[in-house]
Amino acid sequence: MKFFVDTAEIDQIVELNDLGMVDGVTTNPSLIMKSGRDFIEVTKDISTIVSGPVSAEVVATDAGGMIEQGRRLANLAKNIAVKVPLTWAGLKACKTLTDEGFMVNVTLCFSANQALLAAKAGATFISPFIGRLDDINLDGMDLIEDIRAIYDNYEFDTQILAASIRNVNHILESARIGADVITAPPAVIKKMVDHPLTDKGLDAFLADWARTGQQILWQSSYRSRVSYTPGRIYSKR
Ligand code: E4P
């Protein structure tokens, strides 16, 4: 499963990218607004840091405008995926831009029928929004499941990019269902490591290690070796 980060904050992208956790980035006009940065500049910066797809969203609402903006955005860097909304104009732009060889992420998907249309229009990615469906008491994971089944039935190449992820369970469920990609805020990705038993176990191991009185030292041969004072553990008891 690929991990995209859903942010335009450079420091957060760099932090996770250095850990090998970033296969791509998604942005949207709200995230650009939050960053306080110039859209074009921040998009160029992100696409230099990350080698995978970087989604940049058009803001025109007619197909011609989307195509023109999409071409401009795609020309910023080789790894730009043009993001278009799931409207007829967006699907038309998707078809034209993918025919021209650009990556297209069709966003704001809330139904399996919409996802089917996006795949037929040649979308590289479809972005079903899990959290926003949950917000209106629908189950966002049902949508991911339906799209997975439909795309598999007909062997569509469009990648399912599970979006609007609000918690770690959304990531786990997306992985179980077989979404190709998740995009999540950095804070949610970071939370995936948390487990109280890990913390408890580590505390216990470190406390016992302190009782041994040992240290792990570097040798000149660059091999680590445990040094200890014989009898020390026993003399303490
Ligand atoms: C990603 O492409 C979307 O823009 C994003 O995941 C939306 O998330 P939200 O519903 O939390 O704003």
PDB file of C-alpha atoms and ligand atoms in Angstrom:
ATOM      1  CA  MET A   1       0.000   0.000   0.000  1.00  0.00           C
ATOM      2  CA  LYS A   2       1.269   3.457  -0.883  1.00  0.00           C
ATOM      3  CA  PHE A   3       1.187   6.300   1.649  1.00  0.00           C
ATOM      4  CA  PHE A   4       0.477   9.817   0.447  1.00  0.00           C
ATOM      5  CA  VAL A   5       0.502  12.709   2.918  1.00  0.00           C
ATOM      6  CA  ASP A   6      -2.418  15.081   2.800  1.00  0.00           C
ATOM      7  CA  THR A   7      -0.748  18.419   3.532  1.00  0.00           C
ATOM      8  CA  ALA A   8       1.078  21.386   2.026  1.00  0.00           C
ATOM      9  CA  GLU A   9       3.299  21.836   5.118  1.00  0.00           C
ATOM     10  CA  ILE A  10       6.865  21.332   3.896  1.00  0.00           C
ATOM     11  CA  ASP A  11       8.450  20.507   7.273  1.00  0.00           C
ATOM     12  CA  GLN A  12       5.904  17.734   7.910  1.00  0.00           C
ATOM     13  CA  ILE A  13       6.421  16.280   4.436  1.00  0.00           C
ATOM     14  CA  VAL A  14      10.209  16.310   4.905  1.00  0.00           C
ATOM     15  CA  GLU A  15       9.962  14.645   8.328  1.00  0.00           C
ATOM     16  CA  LEU A  16       7.919  11.692   7.052  1.00  0.00           C
ATOM     17  CA  ASN A  17       9.755  11.520   3.727  1.00  0.00           C
ATOM     18  CA  ASP A  18      13.066  11.081   5.587  1.00  0.00           C
ATOM     19  CA  LEU A  19      11.507   8.030   7.278  1.00  0.00           C
ATOM     20  CA  GLY A  20      10.549   6.524   3.900  1.00  0.00           C
ATOM     21  CA  MET A  21       6.845   6.953   4.660  1.00  0.00           C
ATOM     22  CA  VAL A  22       5.948   9.216   1.746  1.00  0.00           C
ATOM     23  CA  ASP A  23       5.066   7.756  -1.652  1.00  0.00           C
ATOM     24  CA  GLY A  24       3.298  10.935  -2.718  1.00  0.00           C
ATOM     25  CA  VAL A  25       1.475  14.063  -1.553  1.00  0.00           C
ATOM     26  CA  THR A  26      -2.055  15.378  -1.983  1.00  0.00           C
ATOM     27  CA  THR A  27      -3.029  19.004  -1.635  1.00  0.00           C
ATOM     28  CA  ASN A  28      -6.291  20.853  -2.131  1.00  0.00           C
ATOM     29  CA  PRO A  29      -7.238  24.560  -2.087  1.00  0.00           C
ATOM     30  CA  SER A  30      -8.063  24.394   1.650  1.00  0.00           C
ATOM     31  CA  LEU A  31      -4.644  22.913   2.490  1.00  0.00           C
ATOM     32  CA  ILE A  32      -2.933  25.552   0.329  1.00  0.00           C
ATOM     33  CA  MET A  33      -4.875  28.261   2.167  1.00  0.00           C
ATOM     34  CA  LYS A  34      -3.824  26.748   5.533  1.00  0.00           C
ATOM     35  CA  SER A  35      -0.152  26.705   4.501  1.00  0.00           C
ATOM     36  CA  GLY A  36      -0.236  30.448   3.760  1.00  0.00           C
ATOM     37  CA  ARG A  37       2.101  29.780   0.802  1.00  0.00           C
ATOM     38  CA  ASP A  38       1.858  30.682  -2.881  1.00  0.00           C
ATOM     39  CA  PHE A  39       0.208  27.695  -4.654  1.00  0.00           C
ATOM     40  CA  ILE A  40       2.695  27.435  -7.500  1.00  0.00           C
ATOM     41  CA  GLU A  41       5.756  27.889  -5.290  1.00  0.00           C
ATOM     42  CA  VAL A  42       4.709  25.392  -2.636  1.00  0.00           C
ATOM     43  CA  THR A  43       3.676  22.843  -5.291  1.00  0.00           C
ATOM     44  CA  LYS A  44       7.095  23.150  -6.951  1.00  0.00           C
ATOM     45  CA  ASP A  45       8.825  22.770  -3.571  1.00  0.00           C
ATOM     46  CA  ILE A  46       6.833  19.645  -2.693  1.00  0.00           C
ATOM     47  CA  SER A  47       7.465  18.025  -6.067  1.00  0.00           C
ATOM     48  CA  THR A  48      11.207  18.542  -5.615  1.00  0.00           C
ATOM     49  CA  ILE A  49      11.232  16.898  -2.170  1.00  0.00           C
ATOM     50  CA  VAL A  50       8.999  13.936  -3.070  1.00  0.00           C
ATOM     51  CA  SER A  51       9.623  11.750  -6.103  1.00  0.00           C
ATOM     52  CA  GLY A  52       6.115  10.216  -6.181  1.00  0.00           C
ATOM     53  CA  PRO A  53       2.890  11.840  -7.423  1.00  0.00           C
ATOM     54  CA  VAL A  54       2.015  15.278  -6.039  1.00  0.00           C
ATOM     55  CA  SER A  55      -1.651  16.187  -6.510  1.00  0.00           C
ATOM     56  CA  ALA A  56      -2.378  19.819  -7.377  1.00  0.00           C
ATOM     57  CA  GLU A  57      -6.016  20.813  -7.791  1.00  0.00           C
ATOM     58  CA  VAL A  58      -7.539  22.941 -10.531  1.00  0.00           C
ATOM     59  CA  VAL A  59     -10.028  25.628  -9.491  1.00  0.00           C
ATOM     60  CA  ALA A  60     -11.791  26.249 -12.809  1.00  0.00           C
ATOM     61  CA  THR A  61     -15.258  24.703 -13.025  1.00  0.00           C
ATOM     62  CA  ASP A  62     -15.578  24.367 -16.826  1.00  0.00           C
ATOM     63  CA  ALA A  63     -13.737  21.662 -18.753  1.00  0.00           C
ATOM     64  CA  GLY A  64     -11.732  24.093 -20.891  1.00  0.00           C
ATOM     65  CA  GLY A  65     -10.528  26.009 -17.862  1.00  0.00           C
ATOM     66  CA  MET A  66      -9.649  22.803 -16.005  1.00  0.00           C
ATOM     67  CA  ILE A  67      -7.687  21.508 -18.993  1.00  0.00           C
ATOM     68  CA  GLU A  68      -5.751  24.760 -19.320  1.00  0.00           C
ATOM     69  CA  GLN A  69      -4.997  24.951 -15.575  1.00  0.00           C
ATOM     70  CA  GLY A  70      -4.203  21.222 -15.530  1.00  0.00           C
ATOM     71  CA  ARG A  71      -1.629  21.588 -18.322  1.00  0.00           C
ATOM     72  CA  ARG A  72       0.014  24.500 -16.471  1.00  0.00           C
ATOM     73  CA  LEU A  73       0.151  22.568 -13.218  1.00  0.00           C
ATOM     74  CA  ALA A  74       1.427  19.415 -14.905  1.00  0.00           C
ATOM     75  CA  ASN A  75       4.214  21.405 -16.493  1.00  0.00           C
ATOM     76  CA  LEU A  76       5.547  22.473 -13.076  1.00  0.00           C
ATOM     77  CA  ALA A  77       7.138  19.053 -12.548  1.00  0.00           C
ATOM     78  CA  LYS A  78       7.063  15.536 -13.982  1.00  0.00           C
ATOM     79  CA  ASN A  79       5.430  14.096 -10.840  1.00  0.00           C
ATOM     80  CA  ILE A  80       2.359  16.364 -10.735  1.00  0.00           C
ATOM     81  CA  ALA A  81      -1.029  14.642 -10.734  1.00  0.00           C
ATOM     82  CA  VAL A  82      -3.703  17.095 -11.809  1.00  0.00           C
ATOM     83  CA  LYS A  83      -6.638  16.982  -9.404  1.00  0.00           C
ATOM     84  CA  VAL A  84     -10.092  17.551 -10.895  1.00  0.00           C
ATOM     85  CA  PRO A  85     -13.502  17.350  -9.203  1.00  0.00           C
ATOM     86  CA  LEU A  86     -15.967  14.577  -9.964  1.00  0.00           C
ATOM     87  CA  THR A  87     -18.273  16.547 -12.258  1.00  0.00           C
ATOM     88  CA  TRP A  88     -18.951  16.034 -15.982  1.00  0.00           C
ATOM     89  CA  ALA A  89     -16.539  18.911 -16.671  1.00  0.00           C
ATOM     90  CA  GLY A  90     -13.961  17.230 -14.421  1.00  0.00           C
ATOM     91  CA  LEU A  91     -14.403  13.899 -16.220  1.00  0.00           C
ATOM     92  CA  LYS A  92     -13.982  15.607 -19.587  1.00  0.00           C
ATOM     93  CA  ALA A  93     -10.795  17.276 -18.355  1.00  0.00           C
ATOM     94  CA  CYS A  94      -9.641  13.919 -16.958  1.00  0.00           C
ATOM     95  CA  LYS A  95     -10.096  12.230 -20.344  1.00  0.00           C
ATOM     96  CA  THR A  96      -8.230  14.964 -22.218  1.00  0.00           C
ATOM     97  CA  LEU A  97      -5.381  15.273 -19.716  1.00  0.00           C
ATOM     98  CA  THR A  98      -4.813  11.522 -19.367  1.00  0.00           C
ATOM     99  CA  ASP A  99      -4.917  11.162 -23.179  1.00  0.00           C
ATOM    100  CA  GLU A 100      -2.120  13.772 -23.236  1.00  0.00           C
ATOM    101  CA  GLY A 101      -0.119  11.570 -20.854  1.00  0.00           C
ATOM    102  CA  PHE A 102      -0.658  13.466 -17.610  1.00  0.00           C
ATOM    103  CA  MET A 103      -1.589  11.838 -14.289  1.00  0.00           C
ATOM    104  CA  VAL A 104      -5.077  12.789 -13.089  1.00  0.00           C
ATOM    105  CA  ASN A 105      -6.569  12.403  -9.614  1.00  0.00           C
ATOM    106  CA  VAL A 106     -10.368  12.639  -9.669  1.00  0.00           C
ATOM    107  CA  THR A 107     -11.415  14.011  -6.300  1.00  0.00           C
ATOM    108  CA  LEU A 108     -14.585  14.534  -4.245  1.00  0.00           C
ATOM    109  CA  CYS A 109     -15.873  11.030  -4.980  1.00  0.00           C
ATOM    110  CA  PHE A 110     -18.790   9.970  -2.791  1.00  0.00           C
ATOM    111  CA  SER A 111     -20.374   7.086  -4.730  1.00  0.00           C
ATOM    112  CA  ALA A 112     -19.308   3.914  -6.522  1.00  0.00           C
ATOM    113  CA  ASN A 113     -21.068   5.080  -9.699  1.00  0.00           C
ATOM    114  CA  GLN A 114     -18.935   8.230  -9.680  1.00  0.00           C
ATOM    115  CA  ALA A 115     -15.839   6.044  -9.295  1.00  0.00           C
ATOM    116  CA  LEU A 116     -16.947   3.911 -12.252  1.00  0.00           C
ATOM    117  CA  LEU A 117     -17.236   7.036 -14.430  1.00  0.00           C
ATOM    118  CA  ALA A 118     -13.777   8.228 -13.346  1.00  0.00           C
ATOM    119  CA  ALA A 119     -12.214   4.881 -14.266  1.00  0.00           C
ATOM    120  CA  LYS A 120     -13.879   4.979 -17.701  1.00  0.00           C
ATOM    121  CA  ALA A 121     -12.516   8.529 -18.176  1.00  0.00           C
ATOM    122  CA  GLY A 122      -9.022   7.090 -17.620  1.00  0.00           C
ATOM    123  CA  ALA A 123      -8.331   8.506 -14.142  1.00  0.00           C
ATOM    124  CA  THR A 124      -4.960   7.590 -12.664  1.00  0.00           C
ATOM    125  CA  PHE A 125      -6.387   7.928  -9.144  1.00  0.00           C
ATOM    126  CA  ILE A 126      -9.917   8.062  -7.740  1.00  0.00           C
ATOM    127  CA  SER A 127     -10.246   9.802  -4.356  1.00  0.00           C
ATOM    128  CA  PRO A 128     -13.244   8.527  -2.353  1.00  0.00           C
ATOM    129  CA  PHE A 129     -13.701  10.685   0.758  1.00  0.00           C
ATOM    130  CA  ILE A 130     -14.192   8.419   3.773  1.00  0.00           C
ATOM    131  CA  GLY A 131     -14.348  10.953   6.619  1.00  0.00           C
ATOM    132  CA  ARG A 132     -16.863  13.249   4.956  1.00  0.00           C
ATOM    133  CA  LEU A 133     -19.246  10.293   4.441  1.00  0.00           C
ATOM    134  CA  ASP A 134     -18.806   9.305   8.092  1.00  0.00           C
ATOM    135  CA  ASP A 135     -19.621  12.950   8.967  1.00  0.00           C
ATOM    136  CA  ILE A 136     -23.131  12.474   7.528  1.00  0.00           C
ATOM    137  CA  ASN A 137     -23.621   9.077   9.211  1.00  0.00           C
ATOM    138  CA  LEU A 138     -22.785   6.957   6.149  1.00  0.00           C
ATOM    139  CA  ASP A 139     -20.022   4.364   6.197  1.00  0.00           C
ATOM    140  CA  GLY A 140     -17.059   5.602   4.163  1.00  0.00           C
ATOM    141  CA  MET A 141     -15.467   2.146   4.226  1.00  0.00           C
ATOM    142  CA  ASP A 142     -18.467   0.647   2.376  1.00  0.00           C
ATOM    143  CA  LEU A 143     -17.624   2.942  -0.508  1.00  0.00           C
ATOM    144  CA  ILE A 144     -13.990   1.783  -0.605  1.00  0.00           C
ATOM    145  CA  GLU A 145     -15.188  -1.829  -0.590  1.00  0.00           C
ATOM    146  CA  ASP A 146     -17.666  -1.233  -3.440  1.00  0.00           C
ATOM    147  CA  ILE A 147     -15.108   0.548  -5.612  1.00  0.00           C
ATOM    148  CA  ARG A 148     -12.523  -2.212  -5.001  1.00  0.00           C
ATOM    149  CA  ALA A 149     -15.037  -4.862  -6.089  1.00  0.00           C
ATOM    150  CA  ILE A 150     -16.117  -2.940  -9.208  1.00  0.00           C
ATOM    151  CA  TYR A 151     -12.584  -2.089 -10.324  1.00  0.00           C
ATOM    152  CA  ASP A 152     -11.522  -5.717  -9.819  1.00  0.00           C
ATOM    153  CA  ASN A 153     -14.573  -7.022 -11.727  1.00  0.00           C
ATOM    154  CA  TYR A 154     -13.511  -5.105 -14.821  1.00  0.00           C
ATOM    155  CA  GLU A 155      -9.754  -4.854 -14.263  1.00  0.00           C
ATOM    156  CA  PHE A 156      -9.688  -1.059 -14.278  1.00  0.00           C
ATOM    157  CA  ASP A 157      -6.180   0.350 -13.762  1.00  0.00           C
ATOM    158  CA  THR A 158      -7.391   3.400 -11.831  1.00  0.00           C
ATOM    159  CA  GLN A 159      -5.836   3.374  -8.365  1.00  0.00           C
ATOM    160  CA  ILE A 160      -8.098   3.745  -5.325  1.00  0.00           C
ATOM    161  CA  LEU A 161      -6.707   6.598  -3.249  1.00  0.00           C
ATOM    162  CA  ALA A 162      -8.612   6.473   0.055  1.00  0.00           C
ATOM    163  CA  ALA A 163      -8.950  10.115   1.136  1.00  0.00           C
ATOM    164  CA  SER A 164     -10.491  12.233   3.887  1.00  0.00           C
ATOM    165  CA  ILE A 165      -8.882   9.913   6.405  1.00  0.00           C
ATOM    166  CA  ARG A 166      -9.457  11.043   9.968  1.00  0.00           C
ATOM    167  CA  ASN A 167      -8.098   8.201  12.120  1.00  0.00           C
ATOM    168  CA  VAL A 168      -5.839   5.156  12.110  1.00  0.00           C
ATOM    169  CA  ASN A 169      -8.775   2.750  11.740  1.00  0.00           C
ATOM    170  CA  HIS A 170      -9.563   4.322   8.377  1.00  0.00           C
ATOM    171  CA  ILE A 171      -6.031   3.375   7.277  1.00  0.00           C
ATOM    172  CA  LEU A 172      -6.272  -0.157   8.663  1.00  0.00           C
ATOM    173  CA  GLU A 173      -9.652  -0.790   7.018  1.00  0.00           C
ATOM    174  CA  SER A 174      -8.446   0.665   3.710  1.00  0.00           C
ATOM    175  CA  ALA A 175      -5.466  -1.702   3.815  1.00  0.00           C
ATOM    176  CA  ARG A 176      -7.730  -4.674   4.632  1.00  0.00           C
ATOM    177  CA  ILE A 177     -10.031  -3.885   1.721  1.00  0.00           C
ATOM    178  CA  GLY A 178      -7.109  -3.368  -0.645  1.00  0.00           C
ATOM    179  CA  ALA A 179      -7.154   0.346  -1.451  1.00  0.00           C
ATOM    180  CA  ASP A 180      -4.038   1.032  -3.520  1.00  0.00           C
ATOM    181  CA  VAL A 181      -3.138   4.247  -1.708  1.00  0.00           C
ATOM    182  CA  ILE A 182      -4.199   6.152   1.391  1.00  0.00           C
ATOM    183  CA  THR A 183      -3.723   9.859   1.832  1.00  0.00           C
ATOM    184  CA  ALA A 184      -3.762  11.032   5.419  1.00  0.00           C
ATOM    185  CA  PRO A 185      -2.724  14.028   7.484  1.00  0.00           C
ATOM    186  CA  PRO A 186       0.807  13.582   8.919  1.00  0.00           C
ATOM    187  CA  ALA A 187      -0.577  13.451  12.486  1.00  0.00           C
ATOM    188  CA  VAL A 188      -2.729  10.408  11.647  1.00  0.00           C
ATOM    189  CA  ILE A 189       0.177   8.573   9.984  1.00  0.00           C
ATOM    190  CA  LYS A 190       2.330   9.282  13.052  1.00  0.00           C
ATOM    191  CA  LYS A 191      -0.358   7.877  15.368  1.00  0.00           C
ATOM    192  CA  MET A 192      -0.102   4.466  13.641  1.00  0.00           C
ATOM    193  CA  VAL A 193       2.961   3.652  15.740  1.00  0.00           C
ATOM    194  CA  ASP A 194       1.183   4.116  19.090  1.00  0.00           C
ATOM    195  CA  HIS A 195       0.399   1.111  21.288  1.00  0.00           C
ATOM    196  CA  PRO A 196       0.282   1.175  25.099  1.00  0.00           C
ATOM    197  CA  LEU A 197       1.815  -2.312  25.328  1.00  0.00           C
ATOM    198  CA  THR A 198       4.786  -1.166  23.257  1.00  0.00           C
ATOM    199  CA  ASP A 199       5.381   1.701  25.708  1.00  0.00           C
ATOM    200  CA  LYS A 200       4.869  -0.533  28.737  1.00  0.00           C
ATOM    201  CA  GLY A 201       7.125  -3.269  27.339  1.00  0.00           C
ATOM    202  CA  LEU A 202       9.871  -0.810  26.470  1.00  0.00           C
ATOM    203  CA  ASP A 203       9.760   0.737  29.957  1.00  0.00           C
ATOM    204  CA  ALA A 204      10.136  -2.715  31.505  1.00  0.00           C
ATOM    205  CA  PHE A 205      13.008  -3.683  29.185  1.00  0.00           C
ATOM    206  CA  LEU A 206      14.877  -0.454  29.933  1.00  0.00           C
ATOM    207  CA  ALA A 207      14.357  -0.810  33.686  1.00  0.00           C
ATOM    208  CA  ASP A 208      15.750  -4.373  33.585  1.00  0.00           C
ATOM    209  CA  TRP A 209      18.631  -3.259  31.369  1.00  0.00           C
ATOM    210  CA  ALA A 210      19.549  -0.554  33.905  1.00  0.00           C
ATOM    211  CA  ARG A 211      19.663  -3.260  36.594  1.00  0.00           C
ATOM    212  CA  THR A 212      22.265  -5.238  34.597  1.00  0.00           C
ATOM    213  CA  GLY A 213      24.681  -2.302  34.852  1.00  0.00           C
ATOM    214  CA  GLN A 214      25.827  -3.039  31.278  1.00  0.00           C
ATOM    215  CA  GLN A 215      26.576  -0.711  28.362  1.00  0.00           C
ATOM    216  CA  ILE A 216      26.727  -1.282  24.601  1.00  0.00           C
ATOM    217  CA  LEU A 217      30.064   0.123  23.452  1.00  0.00           C
ATOM    218  CA  TRP A 218      31.488   0.812  19.990  1.00  0.00           C
ATOM    219  CA  GLN A 219      34.688  -1.058  19.156  1.00  0.00           C
ATOM    220  CA  SER A 220      37.304   0.266  16.718  1.00  0.00           C
ATOM    221  CA  SER A 221      36.194  -2.469  14.283  1.00  0.00           C
ATOM    222  CA  TYR A 222      32.747  -0.759  14.263  1.00  0.00           C
ATOM    223  CA  ARG A 223      31.144  -3.835  15.739  1.00  0.00           C
ATOM    224  CA  SER A 224      29.055  -3.359  18.846  1.00  0.00           C
ATOM    225  CA  ARG A 225      29.869  -5.424  21.915  1.00  0.00           C
ATOM    226  CA  VAL A 226      28.300  -5.705  25.316  1.00  0.00           C
ATOM    227  CA  SER A 227      30.638  -4.943  28.199  1.00  0.00           C
ATOM    228  CA  TYR A 228      29.786  -5.834  31.730  1.00  0.00           C
ATOM    229  CA  THR A 229      31.279  -6.107  35.158  1.00  0.00           C
ATOM    230  CA  PRO A 230      31.137  -9.796  36.187  1.00  0.00           C
ATOM    231  CA  GLY A 231      29.263 -10.402  39.397  1.00  0.00           C
ATOM    232  CA  ARG A 232      27.745  -6.942  39.490  1.00  0.00           C
ATOM    233  CA  ILE A 233      24.184  -8.069  38.918  1.00  0.00           C
ATOM    234  CA  TYR A 234      24.445 -10.695  41.650  1.00  0.00           C
ATOM    235  CA  SER A 235      26.241  -8.436  44.120  1.00  0.00           C
ATOM    236  CA  LYS A 236      23.251  -6.060  43.939  1.00  0.00           C
ATOM    237  CA  ARG A 237      20.823  -8.721  45.148  1.00  0.00           C
TER     238      ARG A 237
HETATM  239  C1  E4P B   1      -7.368  14.535  -0.378  1.00  0.00           C
HETATM  240  O1  E4P B   1      -7.098  14.490  -1.539  1.00  0.00           O
HETATM  241  C2  E4P B   1      -8.486  15.327   0.150  1.00  0.00           C
HETATM  242  O2  E4P B   1      -8.409  16.606  -0.328  1.00  0.00           O
HETATM  243  C3  E4P B   1      -8.528  15.284   1.646  1.00  0.00           C
HETATM  244  O3  E4P B   1      -8.215  13.976   2.083  1.00  0.00           O
HETATM  245  C4  E4P B   1      -9.806  15.801   2.234  1.00  0.00           C
HETATM  246  O4  E4P B   1      -9.815  15.540   3.608  1.00  0.00           O
HETATM  247  P1  E4P B   1     -10.882  16.223   4.600  1.00  0.00           P
HETATM  248  O5  E4P B   1     -12.237  15.681   4.305  1.00  0.00           O
HETATM  249  O6  E4P B   1     -10.402  15.834   5.978  1.00  0.00           O
HETATM  250  O7  E4P B   1     -10.802  17.699   4.351  1.00  0.00           O
END
